[in-house]
PDB file of C-alpha atoms in Angstrom:
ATOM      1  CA  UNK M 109     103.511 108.504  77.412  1.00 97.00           C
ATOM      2  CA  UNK M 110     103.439 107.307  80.783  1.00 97.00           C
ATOM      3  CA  UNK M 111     103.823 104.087  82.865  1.00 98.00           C
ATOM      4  CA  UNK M 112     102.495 102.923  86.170  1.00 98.00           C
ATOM      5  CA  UNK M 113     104.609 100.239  87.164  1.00 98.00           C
ATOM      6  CA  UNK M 114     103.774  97.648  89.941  1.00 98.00           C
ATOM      7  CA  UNK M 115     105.891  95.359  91.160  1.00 98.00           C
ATOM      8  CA  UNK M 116     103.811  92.210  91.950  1.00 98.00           C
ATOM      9  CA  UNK M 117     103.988  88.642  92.975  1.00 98.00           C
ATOM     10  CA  UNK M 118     100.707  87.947  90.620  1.00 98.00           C
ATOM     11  CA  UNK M 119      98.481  90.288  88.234  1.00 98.00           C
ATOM     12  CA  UNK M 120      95.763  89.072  86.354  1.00 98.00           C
ATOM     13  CA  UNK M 121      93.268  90.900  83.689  1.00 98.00           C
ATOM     14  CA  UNK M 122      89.475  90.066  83.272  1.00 98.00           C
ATOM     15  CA  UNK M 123      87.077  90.763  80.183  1.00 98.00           C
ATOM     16  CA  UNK M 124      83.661  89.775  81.095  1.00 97.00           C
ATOM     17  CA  UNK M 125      84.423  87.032  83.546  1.00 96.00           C
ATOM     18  CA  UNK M 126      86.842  85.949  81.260  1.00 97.00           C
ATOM     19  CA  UNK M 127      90.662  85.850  82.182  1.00 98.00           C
ATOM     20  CA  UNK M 128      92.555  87.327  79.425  1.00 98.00           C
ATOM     21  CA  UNK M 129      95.960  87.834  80.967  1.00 98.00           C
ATOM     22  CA  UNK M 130      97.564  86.754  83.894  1.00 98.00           C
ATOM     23  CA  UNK M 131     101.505  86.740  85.480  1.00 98.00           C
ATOM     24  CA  UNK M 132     103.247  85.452  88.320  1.00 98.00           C
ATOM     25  CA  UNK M 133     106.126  87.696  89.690  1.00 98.00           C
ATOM     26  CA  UNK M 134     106.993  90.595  87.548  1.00 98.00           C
ATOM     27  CA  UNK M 135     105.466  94.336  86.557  1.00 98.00           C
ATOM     28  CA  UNK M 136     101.922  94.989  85.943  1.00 98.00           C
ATOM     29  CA  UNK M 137     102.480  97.974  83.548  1.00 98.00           C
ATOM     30  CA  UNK M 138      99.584 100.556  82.816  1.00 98.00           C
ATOM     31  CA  UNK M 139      99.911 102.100  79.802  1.00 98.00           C
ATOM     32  CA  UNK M 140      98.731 105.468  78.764  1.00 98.00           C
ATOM     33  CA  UNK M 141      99.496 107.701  75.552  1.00 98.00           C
ATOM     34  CA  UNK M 142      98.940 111.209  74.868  1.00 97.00           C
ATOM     35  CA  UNK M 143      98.453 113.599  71.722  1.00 96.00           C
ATOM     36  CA  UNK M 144     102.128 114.071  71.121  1.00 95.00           C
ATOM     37  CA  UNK M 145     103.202 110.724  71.858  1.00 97.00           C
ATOM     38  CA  UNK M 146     105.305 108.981  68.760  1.00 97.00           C
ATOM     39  CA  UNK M 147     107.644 106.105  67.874  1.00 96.00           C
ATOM     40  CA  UNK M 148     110.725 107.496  69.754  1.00 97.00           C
ATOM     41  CA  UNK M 149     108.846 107.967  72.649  1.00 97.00           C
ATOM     42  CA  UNK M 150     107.440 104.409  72.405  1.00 98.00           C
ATOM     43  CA  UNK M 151     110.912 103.157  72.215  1.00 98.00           C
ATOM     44  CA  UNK M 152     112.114 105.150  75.500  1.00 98.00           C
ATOM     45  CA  UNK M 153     109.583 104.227  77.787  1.00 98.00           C
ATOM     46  CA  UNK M 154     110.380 100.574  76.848  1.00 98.00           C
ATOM     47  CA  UNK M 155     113.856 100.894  77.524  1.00 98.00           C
ATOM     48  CA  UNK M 156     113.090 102.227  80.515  1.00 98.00           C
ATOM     49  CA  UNK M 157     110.661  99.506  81.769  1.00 98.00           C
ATOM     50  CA  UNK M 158     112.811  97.266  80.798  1.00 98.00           C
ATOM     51  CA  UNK M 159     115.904  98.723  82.685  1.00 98.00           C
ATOM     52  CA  UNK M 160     114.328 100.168  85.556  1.00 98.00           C
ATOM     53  CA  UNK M 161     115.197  98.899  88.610  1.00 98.00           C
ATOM     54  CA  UNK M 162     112.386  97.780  90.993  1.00 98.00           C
ATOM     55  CA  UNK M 163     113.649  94.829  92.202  1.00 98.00           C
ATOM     56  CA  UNK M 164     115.970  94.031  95.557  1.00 96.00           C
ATOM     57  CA  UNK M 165     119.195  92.609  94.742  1.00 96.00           C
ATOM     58  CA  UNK M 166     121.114  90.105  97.564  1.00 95.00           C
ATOM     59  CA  UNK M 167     121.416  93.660  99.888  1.00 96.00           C
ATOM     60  CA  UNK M 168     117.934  94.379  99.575  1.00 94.00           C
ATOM     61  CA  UNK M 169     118.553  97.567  97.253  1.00 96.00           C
ATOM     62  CA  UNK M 170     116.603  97.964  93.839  1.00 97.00           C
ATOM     63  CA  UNK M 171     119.053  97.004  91.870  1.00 97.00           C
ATOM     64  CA  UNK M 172     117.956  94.829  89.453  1.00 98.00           C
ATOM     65  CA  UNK M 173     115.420  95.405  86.565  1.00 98.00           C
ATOM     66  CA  UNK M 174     113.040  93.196  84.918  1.00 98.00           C
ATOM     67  CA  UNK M 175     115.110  91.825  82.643  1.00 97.00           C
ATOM     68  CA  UNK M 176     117.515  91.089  85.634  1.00 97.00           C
ATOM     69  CA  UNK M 177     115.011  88.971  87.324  1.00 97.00           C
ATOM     70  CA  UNK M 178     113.681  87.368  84.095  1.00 96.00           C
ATOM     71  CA  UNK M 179     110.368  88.546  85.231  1.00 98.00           C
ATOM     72  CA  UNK M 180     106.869  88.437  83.793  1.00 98.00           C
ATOM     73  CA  UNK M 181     104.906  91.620  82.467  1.00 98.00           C
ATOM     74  CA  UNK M 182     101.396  91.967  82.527  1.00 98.00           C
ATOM     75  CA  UNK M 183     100.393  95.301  80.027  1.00 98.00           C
ATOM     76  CA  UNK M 184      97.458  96.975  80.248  1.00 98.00           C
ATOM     77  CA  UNK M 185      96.012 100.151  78.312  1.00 97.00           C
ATOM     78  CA  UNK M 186      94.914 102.897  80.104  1.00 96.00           C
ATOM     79  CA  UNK M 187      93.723 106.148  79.009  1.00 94.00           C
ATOM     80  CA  UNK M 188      93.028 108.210  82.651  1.00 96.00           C
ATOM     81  CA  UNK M 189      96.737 108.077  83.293  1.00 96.00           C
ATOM     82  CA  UNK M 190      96.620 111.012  80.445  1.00 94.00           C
ATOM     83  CA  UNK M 191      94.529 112.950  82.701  1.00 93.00           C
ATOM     84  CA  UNK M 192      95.124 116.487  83.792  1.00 92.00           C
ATOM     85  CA  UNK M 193      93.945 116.330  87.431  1.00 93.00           C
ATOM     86  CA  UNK M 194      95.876 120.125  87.817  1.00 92.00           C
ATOM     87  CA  UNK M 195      92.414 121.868  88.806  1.00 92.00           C
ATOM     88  CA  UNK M 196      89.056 121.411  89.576  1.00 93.00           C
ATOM     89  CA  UNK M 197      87.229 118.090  90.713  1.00 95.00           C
ATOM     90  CA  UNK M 198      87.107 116.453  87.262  1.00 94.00           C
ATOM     91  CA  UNK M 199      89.999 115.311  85.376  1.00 95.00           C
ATOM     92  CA  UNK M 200      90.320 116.579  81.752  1.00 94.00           C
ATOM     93  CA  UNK M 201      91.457 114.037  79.211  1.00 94.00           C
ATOM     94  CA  UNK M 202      92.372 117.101  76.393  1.00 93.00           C
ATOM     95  CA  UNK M 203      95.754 116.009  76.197  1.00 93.00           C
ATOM     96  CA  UNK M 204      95.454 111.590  75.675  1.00 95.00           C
ATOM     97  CA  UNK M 205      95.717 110.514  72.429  1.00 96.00           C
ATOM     98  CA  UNK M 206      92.834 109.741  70.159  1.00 96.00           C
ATOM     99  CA  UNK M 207      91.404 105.815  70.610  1.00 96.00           C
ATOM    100  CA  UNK M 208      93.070 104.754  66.744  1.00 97.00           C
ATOM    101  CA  UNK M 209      96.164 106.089  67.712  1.00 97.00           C
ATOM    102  CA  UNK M 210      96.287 104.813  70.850  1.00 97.00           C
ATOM    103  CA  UNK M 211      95.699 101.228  70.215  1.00 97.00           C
ATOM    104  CA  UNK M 212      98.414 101.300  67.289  1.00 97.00           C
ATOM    105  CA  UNK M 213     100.596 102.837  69.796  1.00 98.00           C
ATOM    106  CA  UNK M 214      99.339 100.302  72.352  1.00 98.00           C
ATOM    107  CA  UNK M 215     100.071  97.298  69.528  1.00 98.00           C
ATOM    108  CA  UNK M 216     103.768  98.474  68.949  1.00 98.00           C
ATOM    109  CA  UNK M 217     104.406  98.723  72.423  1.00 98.00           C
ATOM    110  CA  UNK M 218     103.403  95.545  73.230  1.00 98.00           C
ATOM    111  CA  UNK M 219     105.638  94.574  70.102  1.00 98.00           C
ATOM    112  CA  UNK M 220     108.555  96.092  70.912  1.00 98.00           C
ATOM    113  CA  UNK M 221     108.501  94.830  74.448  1.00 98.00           C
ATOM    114  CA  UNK M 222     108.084  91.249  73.028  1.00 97.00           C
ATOM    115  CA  UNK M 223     111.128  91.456  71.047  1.00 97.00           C
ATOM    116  CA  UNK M 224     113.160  92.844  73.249  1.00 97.00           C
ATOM    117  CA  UNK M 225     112.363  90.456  76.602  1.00 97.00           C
ATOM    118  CA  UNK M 226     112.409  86.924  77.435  1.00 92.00           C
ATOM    119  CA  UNK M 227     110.409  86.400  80.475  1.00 92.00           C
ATOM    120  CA  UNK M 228     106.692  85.843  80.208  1.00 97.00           C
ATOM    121  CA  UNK M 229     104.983  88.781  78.419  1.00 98.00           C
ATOM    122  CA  UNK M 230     100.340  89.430  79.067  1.00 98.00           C
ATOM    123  CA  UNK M 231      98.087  91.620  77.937  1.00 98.00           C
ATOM    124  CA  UNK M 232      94.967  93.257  79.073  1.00 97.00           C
ATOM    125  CA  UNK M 233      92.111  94.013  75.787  1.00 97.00           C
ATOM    126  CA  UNK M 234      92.588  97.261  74.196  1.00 97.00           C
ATOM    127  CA  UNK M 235      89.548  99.773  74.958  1.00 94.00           C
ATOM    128  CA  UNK M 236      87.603  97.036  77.372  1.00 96.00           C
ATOM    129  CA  UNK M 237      86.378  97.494  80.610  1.00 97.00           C
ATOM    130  CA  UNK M 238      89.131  95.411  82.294  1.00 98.00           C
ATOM    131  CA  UNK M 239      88.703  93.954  86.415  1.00 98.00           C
ATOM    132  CA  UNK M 240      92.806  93.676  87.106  1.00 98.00           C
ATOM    133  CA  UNK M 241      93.449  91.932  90.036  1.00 98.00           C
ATOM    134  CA  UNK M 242      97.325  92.210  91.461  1.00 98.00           C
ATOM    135  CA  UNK M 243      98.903  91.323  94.821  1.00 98.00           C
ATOM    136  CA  UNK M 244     101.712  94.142  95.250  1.00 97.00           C
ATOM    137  CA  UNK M 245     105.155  93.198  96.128  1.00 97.00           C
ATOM    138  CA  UNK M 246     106.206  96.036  98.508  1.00 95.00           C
ATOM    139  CA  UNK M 247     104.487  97.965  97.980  1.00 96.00           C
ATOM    140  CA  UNK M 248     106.454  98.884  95.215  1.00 97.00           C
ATOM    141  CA  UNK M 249     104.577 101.406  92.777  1.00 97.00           C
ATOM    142  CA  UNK M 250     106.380 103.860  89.979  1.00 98.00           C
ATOM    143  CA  UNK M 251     105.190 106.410  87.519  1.00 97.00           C
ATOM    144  CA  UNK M 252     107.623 106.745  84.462  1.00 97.00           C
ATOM    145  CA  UNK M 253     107.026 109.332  81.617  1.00 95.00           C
ATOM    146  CA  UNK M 254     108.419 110.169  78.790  1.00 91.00           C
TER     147      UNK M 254
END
C-alpha cells in the first residue's frame, strides 16, 4: 500500500465537471493498493497518515500531524502509484491489486480514517477519471508505504 501525501492549502476532485470532493487546508492523500495488500496493512498506513508529521509547529519544524492541526483530508484512489517504473519506458502494473479488491480496500480505508479523525474528511470516485486540482503548501510532498 502506498500514500502520496500533499500538504495543501485547498484540493478539490472533479467527475465530469462535477465537484465531488473538495478541502481547505489539510492532506490530499493518493491512495494505491497492491496484490498483497490486507487489513493490517490498511490499518498501518492510516496510523501513519494520521501521525505523520507534515506540518510546521511555532519553530517552523514538522512537528505536528494531521490530527495536530485538525486538518482536512481529501482521499483519492489511485492505481499507477502500484507501478513498477524499475525498467524500461512503460510502467508495469503486475503487482496493484485487482479493481474488486481495491475498491473494498479503498472503502475500509476511507472507513477507518473516518472513525479515527475529526477534521473534515473528502473523497475522490473510486475507478473514475478524476481532474484533482490542489494548491501545495510548501511544497510539501511524501510517499509512505507499507
Amino acid at each position: 500500500m502506498r500514500c502520496l501525501i500533499q500538504r495543501v492549502v485547498e484540493a478539490a476532485v472533479d467527475v465530469d465537471a462535477e465537484r465531488v470532493g473538495a478541502i481547505g487546508s489539510g492532506l490530499l492523500v493518493f491512495v494505491g493498493f497492491e496484490k498483497d495488500d490486507d487489513s493490517g496493512r490498511i490499518k498501518r498506513m492510516g496510523e501513519r497518515l494520521l501521525g505523520y508529521r507534515a506540518f510546521s509547529d511555532n519553530e517552523d519544524r514538522m512537528n505536528r500531524s494531521i490530527r495536530d492541526v485538525a486538518g482536512d483530508l481529501l482521499l483519492v484512489s489511485q492505481f499507477t502509484l502500484a507501478a513498477d517504473t524499475k525498467k524500461g519506458t512503460r510502467p508495469s502494473f503486475s503487482s496493484a491489486a485487482e479493481p474488486a479488491a481495491a475498491r473494498g480496500f479503498f472503502d475500509d480505508f476511507v472507513t477507518l480514517i473516518k472513525a479515527q479523525h475529526e477534521g473534515h474528511i473528502a473523497t475522490g470516485r473510486f475507478g473514475a477519471n478524476m481532474q484533482v486540482s490542489l494548491i501545495n503548501d510548501g511544497p510539501v510532498t511524501f510517499l509512505l508505504e507499507t
